[in-house]
Amino acid sequence: MTLREDDPRTIGGYRIEARIGTGGMGVVYLGRSVSGRAVAVKVVHAKYAENAEFRARFRQEIAAARRVSGAFTAPVLDADPDAERPWMATAFVPGRTLADRVTDDGPLDWPSLRRLGTELAEALREIHRADVVHRDLKPGNVLLLEGGGEDGAVRVIDFGISRAASSDVHTQTGIVMGSPPFMAPEQFSSPREVGPAVDVFSLGAVLVYAATGRSPFEAENAYLAAYNTVHSDPDLGQLPKPLRPLVSLCLTKEPTARPTSAEVLETLAALPVEVTDEEPSGSPAPVVTETVTTLPPVAEKKKPRKKTLWLAAAGAALLGLAGTVVGVNLDDAPAASDSRNGVRATGTPAVPVGWKPWHNALKPDEDDPLSMGIGSSCTPDALGVFCSSPRVALMRLNPATGKVDWSRPMSDKQVDGMSLNDPVVRDGAVYVSSADRNEGVDAFDGRTGKRLWHLDGPVGQFDAMGGVLLVRMDKLTLKESDDAARYAAYEPRTGKELWQRTLKAKSGQPFYEGSDGVLYADLRGGTGQIARIDARSGKTLGTVTPPKGDLWLATIHDGTAYYARWEDNTGVSAAFFIQDLDSGKTRRIDFPWSVQPEAPPLVRGDTMYIFDYGNETLLALDLKRGKPLWTSSRELRVFSEPSLHDGRLYVNMPDTSVIALDPGTGREIGRTKPSFDTEGTSFEELSPSGTPPLLVGRVLYGVSGPGVFSVADVT
């Protein structure tokens, strides 16, 4: 790159000829000594020159680079950390970075890949022997020599954030230094305490990049790359078979379970010079361990595995004995018929291939203003668990592993506030608040993550029912009964508008799903009727007059409406009114005590199941006799809406276990082990879940206060 007007022409007696590149700490120039020797001169940015910490870090870089000068690093020739603009000169290495090499020519072939790995491992061994940790090993910091008879030889550069074990300079609290797609998980969770194992993790990631052109934790932005590093198993793509066991161990989340750089070198050196039995294109990545995840900056640690494990795995690869690993094909999985009503998906395998219990803590980054302190909202489905947050418009967690299959970021646009709908999943499509942060609607294909269509905002609520997507075209107001609102129906896969009507209702979303493409609309704020509407045309098919009084239309099921009577507008109810929506005939059921049903009850056959938020109990009512069947024990403390699958009721518990109850008696059939460690968390810190457990095959998926989880069905 040519010099700019404000670039220096000489530095420390070296004549500056061109720019080589720009980094986070400074600019690197091509210079010449008096004798004509080519040097690379790194100069700290002027804005950092007066910063005492950056000067200290630059001194640290100089000291580290001098300590490790060797065959695989660029030796330090001169430096002045006390100059007005601190600088350091190293021998100039003619060549391209690994990043440029892969971008220009594609992934490395096996001989080049094997050489890269062995030389990088040897470089790290020498760096670590010098008691230095590089901490930013990435394709841009790996040079491949060109010319001079050393084509392809490796040099490790840029020790800008390296650290010697004896150094007193530490990373500030809350500041993470490095390049997320190639950083180790502990660099996010405890950056001040990292050791040589972070370089081994980065080496594994660099080898995957060199072989496939992608980081094993590839993402659309640095935030998601960090998330994938901490949460997900690596995607090894087309990594050659002999490298898979070793690289998998290098990428282990637990630092103490990784091999040392010397052990990596020993294993790589023993690999064959030629490989004829490479993994086929598109091979699935192996499932290495159970996925146990939390968002940065807190990473949950696993028990370290014995070091002999990596030797066994590497030996198996050398002998051709590595086990066959089968991946999961999500594109063939059907969506659940109705996760809200607990209908089990048909044609779904009993357990997804490669499935193990997993949990995923999706919590907001309190230091991120765009997160607004709001965590993720998730909806489980047979295709996966779909989550949205102020930072991520939509992501899919793999149902077998809990890792992020794909994600679609939310815009960084600053807004005064924003509302987020829970992801709505229906027939393979997912509908979420729009990624432009303008409170519109985005529709995505649940399998591929491709955006199907977009609706400009701001709009109010939206939901999928009756074979259409229903959208309130006006924003929600505090006094819903005072104003009419526009509602529209859209073709779910194309976004084509089917109809639009202006309605006056008491609630922001007055629609309820009937059968055979019929919708019911609660128009008591306007006409005072319950209207039956054709979902495709929007035409009114008939109306019925609801019972009078301060009643909440809790749910409609099988042509019958269920209204809860509020007591003095408190949200507490001691009676339900049940109305046949064809004849208008109404009857009343009284409870033996008041309940607080904050979410629609579950109606199946002649039984209604109500989650009483106030008492944290589950109540079963016999609709024919109008009497309670049973109630769960107060000591049980039910903690979610119920779902009914295969003749069992399932509910989440405060400790994130799931219990199965006999729907006829309320007797506990069994329970799973807790998915999260809630020990030490007070009951008041936990929040009941409005999302009931979903059973797909023999696997349960749940959403709780601590996060999302997947466990085997109770026996």
XYZ file of C-alpha atoms in Angstrom:
715
model
C 0.000 0.000 0.000
C 1.261 3.471 -0.828
C 2.125 5.946 1.888
C -0.343 8.603 2.986
C 0.485 12.283 3.421
C 0.550 12.009 7.204
C 2.688 8.841 7.286
C 6.254 9.302 8.563
C 9.093 9.106 6.046
C 11.687 7.886 8.540
C 11.391 6.076 11.887
C 14.392 5.417 14.116
C 16.763 5.798 11.189
C 14.768 3.447 8.931
C 13.527 4.841 5.608
C 9.780 4.153 5.222
C 8.753 2.932 1.752
C 5.178 1.636 1.998
C 2.366 0.562 4.270
C 2.092 -3.173 4.910
C -1.066 -3.123 7.014
C -3.000 -1.615 9.894
C -3.915 -3.349 13.148
C -5.731 -2.534 16.364
C -2.627 -1.076 18.024
C -0.804 0.541 15.135
C 0.418 0.659 11.550
C 3.055 -1.641 10.032
C 5.383 -0.142 7.411
C 7.949 -1.570 5.033
C 11.268 0.124 5.842
C 14.944 -0.011 4.839
C 18.020 0.157 7.018
C 21.045 2.214 5.992
C 22.550 -0.937 4.500
C 19.377 -1.608 2.487
C 17.997 -4.448 4.641
C 14.183 -4.753 4.475
C 12.440 -4.418 7.828
C 8.861 -4.318 9.085
C 8.318 -1.326 11.364
C 5.303 -1.292 13.635
C 4.263 2.114 15.012
C 1.668 2.597 17.735
C -1.365 4.716 16.780
C -1.045 8.337 17.917
C -4.265 8.095 19.939
C -2.705 5.325 22.049
C 0.758 6.839 22.406
C -0.278 8.885 25.446
C -2.059 5.964 27.055
C 0.127 4.477 29.776
C -1.505 1.054 29.547
C -0.944 0.806 25.793
C 2.670 1.829 26.199
C 3.034 -0.893 28.808
C 1.384 -3.401 26.483
C 3.712 -2.366 23.657
C 6.728 -2.851 25.884
C 5.306 -6.261 26.678
C 5.018 -7.055 22.976
C 8.612 -6.059 22.348
C 9.841 -8.159 25.259
C 7.754 -11.136 24.183
C 8.881 -10.920 20.562
C 12.527 -10.729 21.633
C 12.139 -13.764 23.896
C 10.703 -15.958 21.152
C 12.789 -14.903 18.160
C 13.545 -18.138 16.346
C 13.092 -20.145 13.186
C 9.306 -19.656 13.081
C 9.002 -16.044 14.232
C 10.260 -12.737 12.866
C 13.274 -11.618 14.960
C 13.255 -8.176 16.593
C 16.003 -5.913 15.198
C 15.345 -2.628 16.981
C 12.718 -0.848 19.079
C 11.985 2.308 21.046
C 8.978 1.982 23.386
C 9.679 5.436 24.858
C 9.545 7.393 21.593
C 6.759 9.933 20.967
C 5.241 7.265 18.715
C 6.575 3.965 20.090
C 7.891 1.616 17.387
C 9.461 -1.789 16.826
C 11.402 -3.102 13.807
C 11.502 -6.808 12.905
C 12.997 -8.665 9.977
C 10.717 -8.338 6.945
C 9.156 -11.650 5.951
C 8.292 -11.794 2.225
C 5.044 -13.665 1.794
C 1.306 -13.672 2.280
C -0.700 -14.227 5.384
C -2.570 -17.501 5.633
C -5.779 -15.477 5.387
C -4.688 -13.981 2.040
C -3.417 -17.344 0.813
C -6.743 -19.101 1.457
C -8.756 -16.161 0.104
C -6.721 -16.034 -3.109
C -6.069 -19.724 -3.778
C -8.562 -21.657 -1.676
C -7.979 -24.203 1.127
C -4.582 -25.862 1.459
C -3.929 -29.331 0.104
C -2.847 -32.115 2.477
C 0.958 -31.678 2.174
C 0.696 -27.910 2.723
C -1.783 -28.405 5.561
C 0.427 -30.957 7.307
C 3.439 -28.659 6.998
C 1.476 -25.688 8.282
C 0.338 -27.658 11.313
C 3.735 -29.038 12.250
C 5.533 -25.706 11.843
C 2.849 -23.809 13.745
C 2.970 -26.384 16.534
C 6.754 -26.113 16.653
C 6.519 -22.318 16.730
C 4.064 -22.501 19.631
C 6.289 -24.976 21.437
C 9.178 -22.496 21.296
C 6.931 -19.601 22.259
C 5.624 -21.509 25.257
C 9.115 -22.647 26.245
C 9.982 -18.955 26.442
C 7.119 -18.624 28.930
C 5.060 -16.509 26.515
C 1.423 -16.904 25.452
C 0.608 -15.423 22.029
C -3.180 -15.095 22.644
C -4.020 -13.946 19.099
C -3.021 -16.761 16.776
C -5.179 -16.364 13.667
C -4.787 -16.640 9.878
C -3.837 -12.964 9.652
C -0.936 -13.493 12.063
C 0.508 -16.501 10.227
C 2.825 -15.685 7.319
C 3.679 -18.187 4.574
C 7.018 -17.363 2.984
C 7.334 -16.934 -0.763
C 10.616 -17.104 -2.658
C 14.143 -17.659 -1.428
C 13.731 -21.442 -1.481
C 11.417 -21.361 1.519
C 8.010 -21.334 -0.173
C 5.326 -22.246 2.361
C 7.528 -21.902 5.445
C 5.638 -20.549 8.437
C 6.311 -17.430 10.490
C 4.195 -16.321 13.447
C 3.893 -12.556 13.806
C 2.186 -9.865 15.904
C 2.658 -10.454 19.619
C 0.557 -7.366 20.343
C -1.571 -8.960 23.049
C 0.829 -11.689 24.129
C 1.628 -12.142 27.774
C 4.585 -13.513 29.670
C 3.737 -15.549 32.739
C 5.776 -13.174 34.887
C 4.227 -9.996 33.421
C 2.469 -7.512 35.661
C 0.455 -6.101 32.759
C -3.029 -7.616 32.720
C -6.078 -7.207 30.558
C -8.549 -4.778 32.060
C -11.731 -6.209 33.519
C -14.451 -6.249 30.868
C -12.039 -5.904 27.925
C -11.562 -8.915 25.686
C -8.550 -8.797 23.373
C -8.244 -11.037 20.335
C -10.132 -12.242 17.268
C -13.365 -14.076 18.278
C -13.529 -16.729 15.518
C -10.119 -18.054 16.675
C -10.168 -17.325 20.413
C -10.561 -19.919 23.156
C -13.667 -19.914 25.387
C -11.687 -18.914 28.482
C -10.560 -15.730 26.755
C -14.165 -14.546 27.081
C -14.833 -15.889 30.562
C -11.525 -15.175 32.340
C -9.176 -13.247 30.002
C -6.759 -12.357 32.820
C -6.064 -16.003 33.631
C -5.380 -17.584 30.239
C -2.395 -19.840 29.600
C -0.708 -21.691 26.705
C -3.857 -23.770 26.154
C -5.487 -20.789 24.409
C -2.838 -20.963 21.666
C -3.502 -24.687 21.201
C -7.214 -23.950 20.812
C -6.395 -21.246 18.236
C -4.077 -23.653 16.421
C -6.975 -26.087 16.026
C -9.197 -23.300 14.690
C -6.481 -22.116 12.262
C -6.061 -25.651 10.888
C -9.792 -25.904 10.255
C -9.678 -22.548 8.461
C -6.696 -23.593 6.355
C -8.438 -26.825 5.325
C -11.951 -25.484 4.764
C -11.776 -21.710 4.328
C -13.937 -21.192 7.437
C -13.417 -20.911 11.154
C -14.961 -23.823 13.088
C -17.058 -21.198 14.869
C -17.917 -19.096 11.838
C -20.598 -16.433 12.354
C -21.904 -13.260 10.788
C -20.376 -10.973 13.394
C -17.895 -11.035 16.265
C -20.603 -11.305 18.920
C -22.064 -14.459 17.387
C -18.606 -15.894 16.776
C -17.877 -15.478 20.485
C -21.213 -17.061 21.268
C -20.469 -20.060 19.029
C -17.016 -20.497 20.555
C -18.415 -20.735 24.079
C -21.655 -22.573 23.248
C -21.204 -24.803 20.255
C -19.326 -27.837 19.063
C -16.891 -26.952 16.261
C -17.919 -27.343 12.642
C -14.995 -29.256 11.163
C -16.399 -29.189 7.627
C -14.032 -30.871 5.132
C -11.147 -31.281 7.555
C -9.174 -34.379 6.452
C -9.911 -37.480 8.473
C -6.443 -37.921 10.043
C -6.674 -34.463 11.611
C -10.159 -34.737 13.083
C -9.406 -36.443 16.418
C -6.457 -34.179 17.212
C -8.183 -30.952 16.143
C -11.294 -31.922 18.091
C -9.161 -32.235 21.220
C -7.417 -28.933 20.522
C -10.880 -27.340 20.383
C -12.085 -28.868 23.653
C -13.781 -26.237 25.842
C -11.865 -27.249 28.988
C -8.261 -25.916 28.777
C -6.738 -28.718 30.878
C -8.139 -31.338 28.487
C -6.233 -29.967 25.491
C -2.855 -31.391 24.453
C 0.230 -29.210 24.847
C 1.871 -27.644 21.809
C 4.687 -30.209 22.118
C 2.156 -33.056 22.117
C 0.412 -31.579 19.083
C 3.750 -31.354 17.279
C 4.541 -34.978 18.117
C 1.198 -36.183 16.771
C 1.299 -34.057 13.603
C 4.846 -35.142 12.807
C 3.674 -38.757 12.886
C 0.894 -38.209 10.356
C 1.422 -39.659 6.858
C 2.961 -37.420 4.208
C 0.206 -38.391 1.777
C -3.461 -39.035 2.505
C -5.758 -40.976 0.211
C -8.740 -41.541 2.515
C -9.944 -38.065 3.333
C -13.397 -37.278 4.626
C -15.914 -36.658 1.829
C -17.171 -33.157 1.144
C -19.762 -31.938 3.573
C -19.001 -34.520 6.270
C -20.726 -33.766 9.551
C -18.659 -32.578 12.468
C -18.309 -35.113 15.259
C -20.291 -34.708 18.418
C -17.446 -34.539 20.927
C -19.146 -33.872 24.263
C -22.447 -32.968 25.820
C -23.164 -29.322 25.075
C -23.180 -27.301 28.299
C -23.346 -23.613 27.511
C -23.573 -20.099 28.848
C -23.156 -16.776 27.119
C -19.990 -14.746 27.510
C -18.657 -13.483 29.813
C -19.466 -16.556 31.945
C -18.402 -19.935 30.550
C -19.408 -23.078 32.385
C -16.501 -25.457 32.817
C -16.563 -29.215 32.533
C -14.508 -31.753 34.407
C -11.124 -32.159 32.680
C -10.548 -35.331 30.760
C -7.392 -37.359 31.207
C -4.545 -36.358 28.932
C -4.167 -39.946 27.706
C -7.447 -39.477 25.854
C -5.890 -37.326 23.143
C -3.132 -39.864 22.619
C -5.653 -42.649 22.161
C -7.655 -40.601 19.686
C -4.594 -39.575 17.715
C -3.328 -43.155 17.657
C -6.666 -44.369 16.368
C -6.467 -41.887 13.508
C -2.989 -43.016 12.561
C -4.069 -46.648 12.539
C -7.266 -45.909 10.621
C -9.393 -46.930 13.603
C -11.252 -43.691 14.216
C -14.937 -44.429 14.843
C -17.654 -43.489 12.411
C -19.586 -40.376 13.389
C -23.113 -39.828 12.113
C -24.538 -36.321 11.782
C -28.070 -34.982 12.056
C -30.068 -34.040 8.977
C -32.548 -31.463 10.198
C -33.958 -30.673 6.802
C -35.882 -33.953 6.789
C -37.452 -33.419 10.218
C -41.143 -32.447 10.246
C -42.327 -29.535 12.335
C -44.401 -30.232 15.406
C -48.106 -30.007 14.657
C -48.811 -27.578 17.478
C -46.312 -27.049 20.288
C -48.793 -24.977 22.252
C -51.428 -27.709 22.404
C -48.972 -30.534 22.908
C -49.604 -32.514 19.720
C -46.688 -34.794 19.033
C -45.003 -34.485 15.646
C -45.621 -37.485 13.412
C -42.890 -39.270 11.513
C -40.253 -37.967 13.931
C -37.495 -40.341 15.097
C -37.643 -41.371 18.745
C -34.305 -39.655 19.423
C -32.415 -37.410 16.951
C -29.213 -39.025 15.725
C -26.305 -37.821 17.844
C -28.579 -36.422 20.553
C -27.332 -35.964 24.106
C -28.898 -33.945 26.923
C -27.954 -30.300 26.608
C -28.779 -26.931 28.075
C -28.173 -23.416 26.878
C -28.229 -20.316 29.101
C -29.399 -17.468 26.880
C -28.956 -14.397 29.046
C -28.514 -10.731 28.117
C -25.131 -9.057 28.197
C -25.688 -6.512 30.948
C -22.867 -4.342 29.569
C -24.367 -4.235 26.077
C -26.749 -1.275 25.728
C -28.405 -2.816 22.670
C -29.426 -5.833 24.747
C -31.460 -3.514 27.007
C -31.212 -6.116 29.774
C -33.573 -8.404 27.835
C -32.705 -12.070 27.413
C -33.697 -14.405 24.631
C -37.249 -15.501 23.953
C -37.426 -19.072 22.675
C -39.970 -21.396 21.073
C -39.208 -25.132 20.817
C -40.225 -27.094 17.725
C -39.282 -30.411 16.114
C -37.020 -28.447 13.735
C -35.098 -27.000 16.673
C -35.427 -24.307 19.292
C -35.912 -20.856 17.776
C -34.783 -17.842 19.813
C -34.866 -14.062 19.424
C -33.311 -11.237 21.420
C -32.531 -7.520 21.013
C -29.205 -8.642 19.539
C -30.289 -11.615 17.419
C -33.354 -11.474 15.195
C -33.522 -15.268 15.029
C -31.310 -18.258 15.667
C -31.943 -21.987 15.542
C -30.532 -24.278 18.184
C -29.900 -27.774 16.863
C -32.365 -30.174 18.559
C -29.663 -32.838 18.922
C -26.836 -30.703 20.307
C -28.209 -27.340 21.386
C -25.578 -25.553 19.329
C -26.484 -22.683 17.014
C -27.115 -24.002 13.500
C -27.570 -20.537 12.076
C -28.471 -17.060 13.257
C -29.672 -13.804 11.784
C -28.354 -10.716 13.589
C -30.443 -7.784 14.703
C -29.498 -4.360 13.376
C -27.261 -2.188 15.584
C -29.593 0.736 14.987
C -30.213 2.713 18.182
C -33.879 2.887 19.207
C -35.633 4.350 22.234
C -37.318 1.030 22.915
C -38.507 -2.039 21.128
C -40.949 -4.853 21.708
C -40.177 -8.444 20.824
C -42.707 -11.107 19.970
C -41.878 -14.675 20.875
C -40.823 -16.541 17.707
C -43.954 -17.945 16.062
C -43.296 -21.340 14.460
C -45.793 -22.947 12.130
C -45.422 -25.440 9.270
C -41.670 -24.956 8.863
C -41.764 -21.130 8.875
C -40.726 -18.834 11.727
C -42.046 -15.311 12.261
C -40.179 -12.800 14.418
C -39.858 -9.096 15.095
C -37.968 -7.628 12.156
C -34.172 -7.478 12.165
C -34.200 -3.770 11.222
C -35.413 -2.960 14.788
C -38.394 -1.064 13.298
C -40.958 -3.404 14.907
C -41.988 -5.010 11.645
C -42.188 -8.721 10.871
C -39.631 -11.022 9.254
C -40.561 -14.504 8.025
C -37.778 -17.105 7.841
C -37.549 -20.643 6.581
C -37.042 -22.681 9.748
C -34.720 -25.168 8.045
C -32.351 -22.917 6.127
C -32.705 -19.570 7.899
C -33.436 -17.883 4.572
C -35.659 -14.843 4.930
C -38.888 -15.487 3.076
C -40.386 -12.020 3.290
C -40.488 -8.807 5.304
C -43.269 -6.517 6.510
C -42.391 -2.931 7.400
C -43.163 -1.731 10.911
C -44.138 -0.525 13.302
C -46.889 -3.076 13.813
C -48.462 -4.594 16.909
C -48.751 -8.289 17.664
C -48.716 -11.140 15.151
C -49.526 -14.837 15.236
C -49.971 -17.767 12.852
C -53.332 -19.511 12.878
C -55.921 -20.821 10.461
C -53.301 -21.216 7.738
C -52.438 -17.480 7.647
C -50.251 -15.004 9.508
C -52.394 -12.458 11.336
C -50.841 -9.051 12.014
C -52.122 -6.061 13.900
C -51.094 -3.187 11.636
C -51.298 -0.565 14.394
C -49.114 -0.310 17.465
C -50.580 -1.377 20.780
C -52.070 1.360 22.964
C -52.772 1.582 26.672
C -56.518 1.892 26.145
C -57.313 -0.788 23.637
C -61.091 -0.419 23.878
C -60.998 3.253 22.875
C -59.685 2.797 19.351
C -60.239 0.536 16.393
C -57.231 -1.184 14.872
C -56.378 -2.562 11.469
C -55.696 -6.264 11.092
C -54.348 -8.063 8.047
C -53.810 -11.674 7.011
C -50.818 -12.787 4.929
C -49.896 -15.885 2.983
C -47.403 -17.582 5.336
C -44.665 -18.464 2.811
C -44.895 -15.545 0.388
C -46.145 -12.595 2.441
C -48.945 -11.891 -0.016
C -51.688 -9.872 1.672
C -54.975 -11.815 1.691
C -57.259 -9.302 3.388
C -57.356 -6.347 5.741
C -60.064 -5.281 8.193
C -60.569 -2.608 10.834
C -61.885 -4.053 14.090
C -62.572 -2.749 17.573
C -61.696 -5.188 20.340
C -60.728 -5.269 23.997
C -57.376 -6.969 23.382
C -54.450 -6.278 21.062
C -54.814 -9.699 19.442
C -58.514 -10.656 19.361
C -58.189 -13.778 17.188
C -58.474 -17.422 18.232
C -57.965 -20.460 16.052
C -60.850 -22.702 15.091
C -60.858 -25.725 12.823
C -60.856 -26.029 9.026
C -59.500 -22.536 8.355
C -61.936 -20.751 10.685
C -60.950 -17.910 13.013
C -62.870 -16.492 15.953
C -62.594 -12.798 16.745
C -63.461 -11.317 20.142
C -65.196 -8.054 19.161
C -66.711 -7.191 22.533
C -64.977 -3.805 22.384
C -66.967 -2.973 19.244
C -69.964 -4.996 18.034
C -70.099 -6.899 21.307
C -70.031 -10.204 19.426
C -67.773 -13.194 18.949
C -67.376 -13.396 15.171
C -66.582 -16.495 13.134
C -64.317 -15.473 10.229
C -62.937 -17.264 7.178
C -59.154 -17.113 7.586
C -58.407 -16.918 3.835
C -60.960 -14.294 2.816
C -61.579 -12.372 6.034
C -65.344 -12.633 5.575
C -67.619 -12.993 8.600
C -69.367 -16.361 8.612
C -71.508 -15.790 11.694
C -71.646 -14.237 15.171
C -72.713 -15.162 18.697
C -73.432 -12.993 21.733
C -71.025 -13.773 24.612
C -72.053 -13.896 28.284
C -72.118 -10.524 30.046
C -69.731 -9.342 32.708
C -66.035 -8.678 33.178
C -64.856 -11.852 31.460
C -61.553 -12.815 29.907
C -61.867 -15.049 26.848
C -59.155 -17.442 27.980
C -59.240 -19.889 25.074
C -61.364 -21.376 22.308
C -61.169 -25.094 21.656
C -63.250 -27.296 19.366
C -65.919 -24.629 18.778
C -66.276 -23.848 22.495
C -65.259 -20.632 24.260
C -63.950 -20.572 27.836
C -64.254 -17.284 29.733
C -62.680 -16.577 33.133
C -64.553 -14.134 35.373
C -62.227 -11.544 36.881
C -62.850 -10.606 40.505
C -62.814 -6.811 40.830
C -60.439 -6.532 37.872
C -57.688 -8.302 39.843
C -56.785 -11.049 37.385
C -58.006 -13.609 39.924
C -60.910 -15.861 39.027
C -63.208 -18.284 40.845
C -65.479 -19.178 37.923
C -65.404 -20.114 34.234
C -68.187 -19.664 31.675
C -68.305 -22.223 28.859
C -70.122 -21.300 25.645
C -70.999 -23.326 22.551
C -70.141 -20.936 19.707
C -72.698 -22.474 17.337
C -75.750 -22.338 19.580
C -74.628 -19.641 22.022
C -75.623 -21.850 24.962
C -73.614 -21.041 28.092
C -72.977 -22.757 31.416
C -70.896 -21.866 34.460
C -68.278 -23.734 36.546
C -67.346 -22.474 40.010
C -63.980 -23.204 41.583
C -63.589 -24.108 45.251
C -60.992 -21.310 45.527
C -59.710 -18.399 43.451
C -56.998 -19.018 40.860
C -54.738 -16.770 38.825
C -54.662 -18.112 35.250
C -52.306 -15.722 33.471
C -52.097 -17.853 30.322
C -54.746 -19.750 28.348
C -55.726 -23.058 29.968
C -55.178 -26.350 28.172
C -58.420 -28.104 27.182
C -58.393 -31.741 26.114
C -61.595 -33.729 25.819
C -63.728 -33.093 28.902
C -60.860 -31.808 31.053
C -59.379 -28.351 31.500
C -55.882 -27.914 32.957
C -55.059 -24.534 34.474
C -51.677 -23.320 35.698
C -52.430 -21.170 38.733
C -49.582 -18.649 38.816
C -50.670 -17.276 42.172
C -50.476 -20.625 43.984
C -47.975 -22.294 41.628
C -50.229 -25.308 41.290
C -51.850 -27.178 38.443
C -55.638 -27.546 38.583
C -57.638 -30.106 36.594
C -61.377 -29.503 36.059
C -63.996 -31.995 34.905
C -65.923 -29.958 32.338
C -68.881 -32.339 32.210
C -69.565 -32.361 35.933
C -68.266 -28.868 36.545
C -66.057 -29.981 39.432
C -62.320 -30.084 40.161
C -60.671 -33.421 39.439
C -57.429 -32.794 41.299
C -54.825 -30.178 42.095
C -51.092 -30.574 42.402
C -49.487 -30.190 45.816
C -48.489 -26.667 46.828
C -45.112 -28.073 47.861
C -44.572 -29.314 44.288
C -44.466 -25.709 43.006
C -45.314 -26.191 39.332
C -43.388 -23.701 37.234
C -44.742 -23.695 33.687
C -47.808 -24.040 31.549
C -48.686 -27.724 31.024
C -48.567 -29.749 27.825
C -50.202 -33.090 27.070
C -48.271 -35.717 25.114
C -48.912 -39.439 24.750
C -51.294 -39.571 27.703
C -49.038 -37.633 30.086
C -49.039 -34.080 31.392
C -45.635 -32.393 31.405
C -44.642 -29.287 33.384
C -41.347 -27.552 34.204
C -40.190 -27.270 37.803
C -38.240 -24.405 39.448
C -35.038 -26.478 39.489
C -35.390 -26.988 35.675
C -36.430 -30.611 35.956
C -39.535 -31.793 34.080
C -42.201 -33.888 35.742
C -44.763 -36.131 34.083
C -48.196 -36.417 35.711
C -51.109 -38.746 35.193
C -53.723 -36.441 33.583
C -56.576 -38.260 35.313
C -55.266 -38.244 38.872
C -52.398 -35.755 39.012
C -50.126 -38.492 40.331
C -46.457 -37.994 39.534
C -45.230 -40.606 37.032
C -41.597 -39.529 36.995
C -39.253 -36.616 36.592
C -36.031 -35.759 34.812
C -32.851 -34.539 36.432
C -32.423 -30.732 36.566
C -30.780 -29.325 33.445
C -29.286 -26.259 35.179
C -27.566 -25.883 38.524
C -29.927 -23.599 40.458
C -28.380 -24.319 43.848
C -27.935 -21.075 45.757
C -30.556 -19.284 43.654
C -33.494 -18.112 45.696
C -36.947 -19.097 44.556
C -37.848 -15.427 44.117
C -35.056 -15.019 41.551
C -36.643 -17.612 39.263
C -39.505 -16.893 36.880
C -42.313 -19.250 35.827
C -42.330 -20.149 32.150
C -45.219 -19.485 29.820
C -43.815 -22.091 27.437
C -44.830 -25.690 28.180
C -42.421 -28.597 27.623
C -42.498 -30.059 24.103
C -42.129 -33.791 23.504
C -40.673 -34.800 20.130
C -40.221 -38.534 19.867
C -38.765 -39.462 23.247
C -36.983 -36.147 23.822
C -38.300 -33.210 25.845
C -37.478 -29.588 25.086
C -38.119 -26.921 27.685
C -37.764 -23.183 28.270
C -37.146 -21.983 31.816
C -35.814 -18.943 33.632
C -32.163 -20.091 33.413
C -32.423 -20.944 29.703
C -33.312 -23.685 27.211
C -32.747 -27.392 27.693
C -33.304 -30.831 26.190
C -33.621 -34.046 28.198
C -34.780 -37.604 27.652
C -38.430 -38.313 28.416
C -39.135 -39.682 31.882
C -39.354 -43.468 32.109
